[in-house]
Amino acid sequence: MADLVRRTGLTAAQVESLATAGVFDCFGLGRRQALWEAGRAAEERTERFAGVTVVGPPPTLPGMSHTELTMADLSSTGRHPVEHVRAQLAANWILSAEELRTTAPDSRVRAAGVVTHRQRPATASGVTFINLEDETSFINVIVSPGSWKRHRTIARDSAALIVRGRLERANGVTNLVADRWNGSLWPGVQRPETSADANRPRAAPSDAHP
């Protein structure tokens, strides 16, 4: 890493971005260790003696968890976490934000994404609005007071959601009126079982549990 900096003149921020993205994994450096080393390597310059820095040796650092690696990828490369599970979601007829835009209004569908915000305006009569984000765009979710009460823990605390509901479209804006929830994007979503559902891959069956 130090040799790279001396040859290219990379800044500390540039070396840290490379470390966050896992560029130095092939040299046996975990991302945490590479980030630590980045500060020391960034001091290497052709006008200085090689190996003379004020940064000490790195401590023993744990590797990143799967979630931390995903967020590091997102921050450094722009790769969205939902990309990792898109194939599984598609296999279970869970639509992307982009697909929702071309799905017929009043369809019963499922969609999934990372929660970006929740809000309940004082003028909305108890209705909560949740915004989800996937790798294609944003999903507007409308939650009635009754649905929020039934699924409050999942809707309030989950960082990512699978939501089932009825699709609304007005004035070019697409909303999903939620009635069922799942707080995980990982394995466990049940595939619809009836042949009628199998013939309609764009719609979630009414008895499906997202």
C-alpha positions as CSV (number, residue, x, y, z in Angstrom):
1,M,0.0,0.0,0.0
2,A,2.8,2.4,0.9
3,D,4.5,1.6,-2.4
4,L,1.3,2.4,-4.3
5,V,1.0,5.8,-2.6
6,R,4.6,6.6,-3.4
7,R,4.2,5.7,-7.0
8,T,0.8,7.3,-7.6
9,G,0.6,10.2,-5.1
10,L,-2.8,9.1,-3.9
11,T,-4.3,11.2,-1.1
12,A,-5.4,9.8,2.3
13,A,-9.1,10.1,1.2
14,Q,-8.4,8.1,-2.0
15,V,-6.5,5.4,-0.2
16,E,-9.2,5.1,2.4
17,S,-11.9,4.8,-0.3
18,L,-9.9,2.0,-1.9
19,A,-9.5,0.2,1.5
20,T,-13.3,0.6,2.2
21,A,-14.1,-0.9,-1.2
22,G,-11.9,-4.0,-0.4
23,V,-9.2,-3.3,-3.0
24,F,-6.5,-4.6,-0.7
25,D,-8.3,-7.8,0.2
26,C,-6.1,-9.6,-2.3
27,F,-3.0,-8.7,-0.3
28,G,-4.4,-10.4,2.8
29,L,-5.6,-7.1,4.4
30,G,-9.1,-7.0,5.9
31,R,-10.9,-3.8,5.4
32,R,-10.5,-2.6,8.9
33,Q,-6.8,-3.3,8.9
34,A,-6.5,-1.7,5.4
35,L,-8.3,1.4,6.7
36,W,-5.8,1.7,9.5
37,E,-2.9,1.1,7.2
38,A,-4.3,3.7,4.8
39,G,-3.5,6.5,7.2
40,R,0.1,5.4,7.5
41,A,0.5,4.8,3.8
42,A,-0.9,8.2,2.9
43,E,2.1,9.8,4.6
44,E,4.5,8.1,2.1
45,R,5.7,10.6,-0.4
46,T,8.7,10.6,-2.8
47,E,10.2,13.6,-1.1
48,R,10.3,11.7,2.2
49,F,12.3,8.7,3.4
50,A,10.4,5.5,2.9
51,G,8.9,3.9,5.9
52,V,9.2,7.0,8.1
53,T,5.7,7.8,9.5
54,V,4.2,8.9,12.8
55,V,1.4,6.2,12.6
56,G,2.1,3.2,14.8
57,P,1.4,-0.5,13.8
58,P,-2.2,-1.5,13.6
59,P,-3.9,-3.2,16.5
60,T,-5.6,-6.6,16.1
61,L,-8.9,-5.7,14.5
62,P,-12.0,-7.9,13.9
63,G,-13.2,-8.5,10.4
64,M,-16.3,-6.7,9.2
65,S,-19.7,-8.5,9.5
66,H,-21.8,-9.2,6.4
67,T,-23.9,-6.1,7.1
68,E,-20.8,-3.9,7.6
69,L,-19.3,-5.2,4.3
70,T,-22.5,-4.4,2.5
71,M,-22.6,-0.9,3.8
72,A,-19.0,-0.4,3.0
73,D,-19.7,-1.5,-0.6
74,L,-22.6,0.9,-0.7
75,S,-20.6,3.9,0.6
76,S,-17.6,3.2,-1.6
77,T,-18.9,1.7,-4.8
78,G,-22.6,2.7,-4.9
79,R,-23.8,-1.0,-4.9
80,H,-27.1,-1.2,-3.1
81,P,-27.7,-3.8,-0.4
82,V,-31.0,-5.0,-2.0
83,E,-28.9,-6.1,-5.1
84,H,-27.6,-9.0,-3.0
85,V,-31.1,-10.5,-2.6
86,R,-32.7,-9.4,-5.8
87,A,-32.7,-12.9,-7.4
88,Q,-34.4,-14.4,-4.3
89,L,-36.9,-11.5,-4.2
90,A,-37.8,-12.0,-7.8
91,A,-38.2,-15.7,-7.4
92,N,-40.8,-15.0,-4.8
93,W,-42.6,-12.4,-6.9
94,I,-41.5,-9.5,-4.9
95,L,-41.3,-6.5,-7.2
96,S,-38.7,-3.7,-7.5
97,A,-39.6,0.0,-7.4
98,E,-39.1,0.1,-11.2
99,E,-41.5,-2.8,-11.7
100,L,-44.2,-1.2,-9.6
101,R,-44.4,1.7,-12.0
102,T,-45.6,-0.6,-14.8
103,T,-47.9,-2.8,-12.7
104,A,-51.6,-2.2,-13.0
105,P,-53.2,-0.1,-10.2
106,D,-55.3,-2.0,-7.6
107,S,-53.0,-5.1,-8.0
108,R,-52.1,-6.9,-4.8
109,V,-48.3,-6.9,-4.8
110,R,-45.2,-7.2,-2.6
111,A,-42.2,-5.0,-2.7
112,A,-39.0,-4.7,-0.6
113,G,-36.4,-2.1,0.3
114,V,-34.2,-0.4,2.9
115,V,-36.1,2.1,5.0
116,T,-35.0,5.6,4.4
117,H,-37.5,7.5,6.5
118,R,-40.9,7.2,8.4
119,Q,-43.2,10.1,9.0
120,R,-46.6,10.7,10.4
121,P,-47.8,14.3,9.7
122,A,-50.2,15.8,12.2
123,T,-52.7,16.5,9.4
124,A,-52.7,12.9,8.1
125,S,-55.2,11.5,10.6
126,G,-52.8,8.9,12.0
127,V,-51.6,7.6,8.6
128,T,-47.9,6.9,8.5
129,F,-45.7,7.3,5.4
130,I,-42.7,5.0,4.9
131,N,-40.2,5.4,2.1
132,L,-38.2,2.3,1.0
133,E,-35.3,2.3,-1.4
134,D,-34.0,-0.5,-3.6
135,E,-31.4,-0.6,-6.3
136,T,-33.8,0.8,-8.9
137,S,-35.6,3.7,-7.1
138,F,-37.9,4.6,-4.1
139,I,-41.1,3.0,-3.0
140,N,-43.8,5.1,-1.3
141,V,-45.7,3.1,1.4
142,I,-48.9,4.3,3.0
143,V,-49.7,2.7,6.4
144,S,-53.2,3.0,7.9
145,P,-53.5,3.5,11.7
146,G,-54.9,-0.1,11.9
147,S,-52.0,-1.6,9.9
148,W,-49.5,0.3,12.0
149,K,-51.0,-0.9,15.2
150,R,-51.0,-4.6,14.1
151,H,-47.4,-4.5,12.7
152,R,-45.9,-1.6,14.7
153,T,-42.8,-3.3,16.0
154,I,-41.7,-4.5,12.5
155,A,-42.7,-1.3,10.8
156,R,-41.0,0.9,13.4
157,D,-37.8,-1.0,14.1
158,S,-36.8,-2.8,10.9
159,A,-34.0,-1.4,8.8
160,A,-35.4,-3.2,5.7
161,L,-38.9,-4.4,4.9
162,I,-40.9,-6.6,2.6
163,V,-44.3,-5.0,2.3
164,R,-47.5,-6.5,0.8
165,G,-50.4,-4.2,-0.2
166,R,-52.6,-2.7,-2.8
167,L,-51.0,-0.6,-5.5
168,E,-52.4,2.9,-6.1
169,R,-51.5,5.3,-8.9
170,A,-52.6,8.9,-9.2
171,N,-51.2,11.8,-11.2
172,G,-48.1,9.7,-12.1
173,V,-47.3,8.9,-8.4
174,T,-47.3,5.2,-7.4
175,N,-48.0,4.3,-3.8
176,L,-48.3,0.9,-2.0
177,V,-51.0,0.8,0.6
178,A,-49.6,-1.7,3.1
179,D,-51.5,-4.5,4.9
180,R,-48.7,-7.0,5.7
181,W,-45.1,-6.8,6.6
182,N,-41.9,-8.8,7.0
183,G,-38.8,-7.2,8.6
184,S,-36.2,-9.4,6.7
185,L,-34.9,-9.5,3.2
186,W,-33.3,-12.9,3.7
187,P,-34.4,-16.5,3.2
188,G,-37.8,-17.4,4.6
189,V,-40.3,-15.8,2.2
190,Q,-42.8,-18.4,1.2
191,R,-43.5,-18.9,-2.5
192,P,-47.2,-18.8,-3.5
193,E,-48.5,-22.3,-3.8
194,T,-51.5,-22.2,-6.1
195,S,-51.3,-22.6,-9.9
196,A,-53.4,-19.5,-10.4
197,D,-50.8,-17.5,-8.4
198,A,-47.9,-19.2,-10.4
199,N,-49.5,-17.9,-13.6
200,R,-49.5,-14.3,-12.3
201,P,-45.9,-13.7,-11.3
202,R,-46.3,-9.9,-10.9
203,A,-48.9,-10.1,-8.1
204,A,-48.6,-11.5,-4.6
205,P,-51.4,-13.9,-3.6
206,S,-53.9,-12.6,-0.9
207,D,-52.8,-15.3,1.5
208,A,-49.1,-14.8,1.2
209,H,-47.1,-13.7,4.2
210,P,-44.3,-11.4,3.1
